[in-house]
Amino acid sequence: QVQFVESGGGLVQPGGSLRLSCSVSGDPMNRIIMGWYRQVPGQRELVASMSATGFTWLLDSVKGRFIISRDNAKKIVYLQMDKVTPEDTAIYYCNKVPSDARYWGQGTQVTVSS
């Protein structure tokens, strides 16, 4: 059974950093595109994605601030978040790209506030 478990969220001040982790179980992961999504009012948007071969995509608003990476052997996907702003406040989730509704986890809350 495929499962994604997010961790690493918390309260951070504007301009600070966080690293989110997504632990993957039940899927070889080395053939799929993985992504980080965030729930904002009205929608769940894709923030960053990374293919098995290393191709990355980033939402325009996080370019230059966020980095996505993955360790296929450990089955973990990371999201390094730097220079965060209050607009980054959201629940962050990982999932395949395109997302699979069966595999949404609990997410991890990121709150950017002074």
mmCIF file with all atom_site columns, C-alpha atoms in Angstrom:
data_model
loop_
_atom_site.group_PDB
_atom_site.id
_atom_site.type_symbol
_atom_site.label_atom_id
_atom_site.label_alt_id
_atom_site.label_comp_id
_atom_site.label_asym_id
_atom_site.label_entity_id
_atom_site.label_seq_id
_atom_site.pdbx_PDB_ins_code
_atom_site.Cartn_x
_atom_site.Cartn_y
_atom_site.Cartn_z
_atom_site.occupancy
_atom_site.B_iso_or_equiv
_atom_site.pdbx_formal_charge
_atom_site.auth_seq_id
_atom_site.auth_comp_id
_atom_site.auth_asym_id
_atom_site.auth_atom_id
_atom_site.pdbx_PDB_model_num
ATOM 1   C CA . GLN A 1 1   ? 0.000  0.000  0.000   1.00 0.00 ? 1   GLN A CA 1
ATOM 2   C CA . VAL A 1 2   ? 1.399  3.373  -1.038  1.00 0.00 ? 2   VAL A CA 1
ATOM 3   C CA . GLN A 1 3   ? 1.740  5.923  1.726   1.00 0.00 ? 3   GLN A CA 1
ATOM 4   C CA . PHE A 1 4   ? 3.280  9.386  1.929   1.00 0.00 ? 4   PHE A CA 1
ATOM 5   C CA . VAL A 1 5   ? 4.112  10.828 5.338   1.00 0.00 ? 5   VAL A CA 1
ATOM 6   C CA . GLU A 1 6   ? 5.092  14.469 5.596   1.00 0.00 ? 6   GLU A CA 1
ATOM 7   C CA . SER A 1 7   ? 7.115  16.028 8.409   1.00 0.00 ? 7   SER A CA 1
ATOM 8   C CA . GLY A 1 8   ? 9.264  19.023 9.239   1.00 0.00 ? 8   GLY A CA 1
ATOM 9   C CA . GLY A 1 9   ? 6.713  21.805 9.375   1.00 0.00 ? 9   GLY A CA 1
ATOM 10  C CA . GLY A 1 10  ? 6.437  24.370 12.123  1.00 0.00 ? 10  GLY A CA 1
ATOM 11  C CA . LEU A 1 11  ? 6.457  28.029 13.002  1.00 0.00 ? 11  LEU A CA 1
ATOM 12  C CA . VAL A 1 12  ? 9.158  30.083 11.336  1.00 0.00 ? 12  VAL A CA 1
ATOM 13  C CA . GLN A 1 13  ? 9.838  33.797 11.117  1.00 0.00 ? 13  GLN A CA 1
ATOM 14  C CA . PRO A 1 14  ? 9.781  35.626 7.799   1.00 0.00 ? 14  PRO A CA 1
ATOM 15  C CA . GLY A 1 15  ? 13.118 35.186 6.085   1.00 0.00 ? 15  GLY A CA 1
ATOM 16  C CA . GLY A 1 16  ? 13.791 31.927 7.877   1.00 0.00 ? 16  GLY A CA 1
ATOM 17  C CA . SER A 1 17  ? 14.195 28.372 6.640   1.00 0.00 ? 17  SER A CA 1
ATOM 18  C CA . LEU A 1 18  ? 12.576 24.973 7.003   1.00 0.00 ? 18  LEU A CA 1
ATOM 19  C CA . ARG A 1 19  ? 13.204 21.583 5.458   1.00 0.00 ? 19  ARG A CA 1
ATOM 20  C CA . LEU A 1 20  ? 10.216 19.354 4.850   1.00 0.00 ? 20  LEU A CA 1
ATOM 21  C CA . SER A 1 21  ? 10.538 15.603 4.414   1.00 0.00 ? 21  SER A CA 1
ATOM 22  C CA . CYS A 1 22  ? 8.227  13.126 2.739   1.00 0.00 ? 22  CYS A CA 1
ATOM 23  C CA . SER A 1 23  ? 8.722  9.470  3.538   1.00 0.00 ? 23  SER A CA 1
ATOM 24  C CA . VAL A 1 24  ? 7.442  7.112  0.840   1.00 0.00 ? 24  VAL A CA 1
ATOM 25  C CA . SER A 1 25  ? 6.369  3.547  1.476   1.00 0.00 ? 25  SER A CA 1
ATOM 26  C CA . GLY A 1 26  ? 4.865  0.882  -0.687  1.00 0.00 ? 26  GLY A CA 1
ATOM 27  C CA . ASP A 1 27  ? 6.090  2.291  -3.991  1.00 0.00 ? 27  ASP A CA 1
ATOM 28  C CA . PRO A 1 28  ? 9.485  1.933  -5.657  1.00 0.00 ? 28  PRO A CA 1
ATOM 29  C CA . MET A 1 29  ? 9.440  5.708  -6.254  1.00 0.00 ? 29  MET A CA 1
ATOM 30  C CA . ASN A 1 30  ? 12.341 5.539  -8.674  1.00 0.00 ? 30  ASN A CA 1
ATOM 31  C CA . ARG A 1 31  ? 10.037 5.689  -11.691 1.00 0.00 ? 31  ARG A CA 1
ATOM 32  C CA . ILE A 1 32  ? 7.596  8.422  -10.706 1.00 0.00 ? 32  ILE A CA 1
ATOM 33  C CA . ILE A 1 33  ? 7.500  12.184 -10.558 1.00 0.00 ? 33  ILE A CA 1
ATOM 34  C CA . MET A 1 34  ? 7.120  13.367 -6.985  1.00 0.00 ? 34  MET A CA 1
ATOM 35  C CA . GLY A 1 35  ? 5.787  16.719 -5.940  1.00 0.00 ? 35  GLY A CA 1
ATOM 36  C CA . TRP A 1 36  ? 5.138  19.009 -3.025  1.00 0.00 ? 36  TRP A CA 1
ATOM 37  C CA . TYR A 1 37  ? 1.729  20.664 -2.887  1.00 0.00 ? 37  TYR A CA 1
ATOM 38  C CA . ARG A 1 38  ? 0.256  23.210 -0.522  1.00 0.00 ? 38  ARG A CA 1
ATOM 39  C CA . GLN A 1 39  ? -3.271 23.922 0.543   1.00 0.00 ? 39  GLN A CA 1
ATOM 40  C CA . VAL A 1 40  ? -4.157 27.561 0.252   1.00 0.00 ? 40  VAL A CA 1
ATOM 41  C CA . PRO A 1 41  ? -7.678 29.021 0.475   1.00 0.00 ? 41  PRO A CA 1
ATOM 42  C CA . GLY A 1 42  ? -9.658 27.587 -2.369  1.00 0.00 ? 42  GLY A CA 1
ATOM 43  C CA . GLN A 1 43  ? -7.124 25.262 -3.869  1.00 0.00 ? 43  GLN A CA 1
ATOM 44  C CA . ARG A 1 44  ? -4.300 22.820 -3.463  1.00 0.00 ? 44  ARG A CA 1
ATOM 45  C CA . GLU A 1 45  ? -1.452 23.957 -5.659  1.00 0.00 ? 45  GLU A CA 1
ATOM 46  C CA . LEU A 1 46  ? 1.670  22.219 -6.865  1.00 0.00 ? 46  LEU A CA 1
ATOM 47  C CA . VAL A 1 47  ? 4.724  23.987 -5.496  1.00 0.00 ? 47  VAL A CA 1
ATOM 48  C CA . ALA A 1 48  ? 7.608  21.852 -6.748  1.00 0.00 ? 48  ALA A CA 1
ATOM 49  C CA . SER A 1 49  ? 8.178  18.581 -8.554  1.00 0.00 ? 49  SER A CA 1
ATOM 50  C CA . MET A 1 50  ? 11.075 16.350 -9.423  1.00 0.00 ? 50  MET A CA 1
ATOM 51  C CA . SER A 1 51  ? 11.296 13.482 -11.856 1.00 0.00 ? 51  SER A CA 1
ATOM 52  C CA . ALA A 1 52  ? 13.174 10.281 -11.187 1.00 0.00 ? 52  ALA A CA 1
ATOM 53  C CA . THR A 1 53  ? 15.941 11.533 -13.465 1.00 0.00 ? 53  THR A CA 1
ATOM 54  C CA . GLY A 1 54  ? 16.318 14.830 -11.660 1.00 0.00 ? 54  GLY A CA 1
ATOM 55  C CA . PHE A 1 55  ? 14.281 17.244 -13.751 1.00 0.00 ? 55  PHE A CA 1
ATOM 56  C CA . THR A 1 56  ? 12.721 19.854 -11.489 1.00 0.00 ? 56  THR A CA 1
ATOM 57  C CA . TRP A 1 57  ? 9.878  22.343 -11.747 1.00 0.00 ? 57  TRP A CA 1
ATOM 58  C CA . LEU A 1 58  ? 9.090  25.164 -9.330  1.00 0.00 ? 58  LEU A CA 1
ATOM 59  C CA . LEU A 1 59  ? 6.137  27.463 -8.917  1.00 0.00 ? 59  LEU A CA 1
ATOM 60  C CA . ASP A 1 60  ? 7.173  30.976 -9.980  1.00 0.00 ? 60  ASP A CA 1
ATOM 61  C CA . SER A 1 61  ? 6.591  32.419 -6.533  1.00 0.00 ? 61  SER A CA 1
ATOM 62  C CA . VAL A 1 62  ? 9.087  30.028 -4.912  1.00 0.00 ? 62  VAL A CA 1
ATOM 63  C CA . LYS A 1 63  ? 11.831 30.084 -7.532  1.00 0.00 ? 63  LYS A CA 1
ATOM 64  C CA . GLY A 1 64  ? 15.127 31.080 -5.980  1.00 0.00 ? 64  GLY A CA 1
ATOM 65  C CA . ARG A 1 65  ? 13.836 30.228 -2.501  1.00 0.00 ? 65  ARG A CA 1
ATOM 66  C CA . PHE A 1 66  ? 12.731 26.562 -2.502  1.00 0.00 ? 66  PHE A CA 1
ATOM 67  C CA . ILE A 1 67  ? 14.640 23.494 -3.605  1.00 0.00 ? 67  ILE A CA 1
ATOM 68  C CA . ILE A 1 68  ? 13.181 20.035 -4.114  1.00 0.00 ? 68  ILE A CA 1
ATOM 69  C CA . SER A 1 69  ? 15.358 16.964 -3.863  1.00 0.00 ? 69  SER A CA 1
ATOM 70  C CA . ARG A 1 70  ? 14.896 13.250 -3.507  1.00 0.00 ? 70  ARG A CA 1
ATOM 71  C CA . ASP A 1 71  ? 16.775 10.226 -2.271  1.00 0.00 ? 71  ASP A CA 1
ATOM 72  C CA . ASN A 1 72  ? 15.402 7.262  -4.176  1.00 0.00 ? 72  ASN A CA 1
ATOM 73  C CA . ALA A 1 73  ? 17.357 4.753  -2.105  1.00 0.00 ? 73  ALA A CA 1
ATOM 74  C CA . LYS A 1 74  ? 15.967 6.097  1.168   1.00 0.00 ? 74  LYS A CA 1
ATOM 75  C CA . LYS A 1 75  ? 12.594 6.845  -0.438  1.00 0.00 ? 75  LYS A CA 1
ATOM 76  C CA . ILE A 1 76  ? 12.462 10.391 0.876   1.00 0.00 ? 76  ILE A CA 1
ATOM 77  C CA . VAL A 1 77  ? 11.561 13.603 -0.911  1.00 0.00 ? 77  VAL A CA 1
ATOM 78  C CA . TYR A 1 78  ? 12.696 16.922 0.573   1.00 0.00 ? 78  TYR A CA 1
ATOM 79  C CA . LEU A 1 79  ? 11.608 20.504 0.201   1.00 0.00 ? 79  LEU A CA 1
ATOM 80  C CA . GLN A 1 80  ? 14.146 23.038 1.383   1.00 0.00 ? 80  GLN A CA 1
ATOM 81  C CA . MET A 1 81  ? 12.355 26.302 2.039   1.00 0.00 ? 81  MET A CA 1
ATOM 82  C CA . ASP A 1 82  ? 14.489 29.438 2.410   1.00 0.00 ? 82  ASP A CA 1
ATOM 83  C CA . LYS A 1 83  ? 13.575 33.115 2.686   1.00 0.00 ? 83  LYS A CA 1
ATOM 84  C CA . VAL A 1 84  ? 10.024 32.180 3.574   1.00 0.00 ? 84  VAL A CA 1
ATOM 85  C CA . THR A 1 85  ? 7.267  34.772 3.585   1.00 0.00 ? 85  THR A CA 1
ATOM 86  C CA . PRO A 1 86  ? 3.831  34.853 5.238   1.00 0.00 ? 86  PRO A CA 1
ATOM 87  C CA . GLU A 1 87  ? 2.400  33.874 1.848   1.00 0.00 ? 87  GLU A CA 1
ATOM 88  C CA . ASP A 1 88  ? 4.121  30.483 2.236   1.00 0.00 ? 88  ASP A CA 1
ATOM 89  C CA . THR A 1 89  ? 1.885  29.686 5.201   1.00 0.00 ? 89  THR A CA 1
ATOM 90  C CA . ALA A 1 90  ? -0.057 26.539 4.326   1.00 0.00 ? 90  ALA A CA 1
ATOM 91  C CA . ILE A 1 91  ? -0.382 22.832 4.904   1.00 0.00 ? 91  ILE A CA 1
ATOM 92  C CA . TYR A 1 92  ? 2.184  21.110 2.711   1.00 0.00 ? 92  TYR A CA 1
ATOM 93  C CA . TYR A 1 93  ? 1.628  17.681 1.194   1.00 0.00 ? 93  TYR A CA 1
ATOM 94  C CA . CYS A 1 94  ? 3.589  15.357 -1.013  1.00 0.00 ? 94  CYS A CA 1
ATOM 95  C CA . ASN A 1 95  ? 2.106  13.161 -3.698  1.00 0.00 ? 95  ASN A CA 1
ATOM 96  C CA . LYS A 1 96  ? 2.763  11.890 -7.156  1.00 0.00 ? 96  LYS A CA 1
ATOM 97  C CA . VAL A 1 97  ? 2.535  14.240 -10.115 1.00 0.00 ? 97  VAL A CA 1
ATOM 98  C CA . PRO A 1 98  ? -0.184 14.224 -11.315 1.00 0.00 ? 98  PRO A CA 1
ATOM 99  C CA . SER A 1 99  ? -1.578 13.711 -7.847  1.00 0.00 ? 99  SER A CA 1
ATOM 100 C CA . ASP A 1 100 ? -3.379 10.549 -6.870  1.00 0.00 ? 100 ASP A CA 1
ATOM 101 C CA . ALA A 1 101 ? -6.359 11.240 -4.604  1.00 0.00 ? 101 ALA A CA 1
ATOM 102 C CA . ARG A 1 102 ? -5.899 7.911  -2.850  1.00 0.00 ? 102 ARG A CA 1
ATOM 103 C CA . TYR A 1 103 ? -2.567 8.933  -1.409  1.00 0.00 ? 103 TYR A CA 1
ATOM 104 C CA . TRP A 1 104 ? -3.070 12.312 0.244   1.00 0.00 ? 104 TRP A CA 1
ATOM 105 C CA . GLY A 1 105 ? -1.544 12.197 3.717   1.00 0.00 ? 105 GLY A CA 1
ATOM 106 C CA . GLN A 1 106 ? -2.079 14.441 6.707   1.00 0.00 ? 106 GLN A CA 1
ATOM 107 C CA . GLY A 1 107 ? 0.364  17.032 5.492   1.00 0.00 ? 107 GLY A CA 1
ATOM 108 C CA . THR A 1 108 ? 2.604  19.219 7.603   1.00 0.00 ? 108 THR A CA 1
ATOM 109 C CA . GLN A 1 109 ? 1.671  22.733 8.699   1.00 0.00 ? 109 GLN A CA 1
ATOM 110 C CA . VAL A 1 110 ? 4.031  25.579 7.877   1.00 0.00 ? 110 VAL A CA 1
ATOM 111 C CA . THR A 1 111 ? 3.300  28.897 9.542   1.00 0.00 ? 111 THR A CA 1
ATOM 112 C CA . VAL A 1 112 ? 5.376  31.959 8.710   1.00 0.00 ? 112 VAL A CA 1
ATOM 113 C CA . SER A 1 113 ? 4.889  34.675 11.257  1.00 0.00 ? 113 SER A CA 1
ATOM 114 C CA . SER A 1 114 ? 6.852  37.060 13.418  1.00 0.00 ? 114 SER A CA 1
#
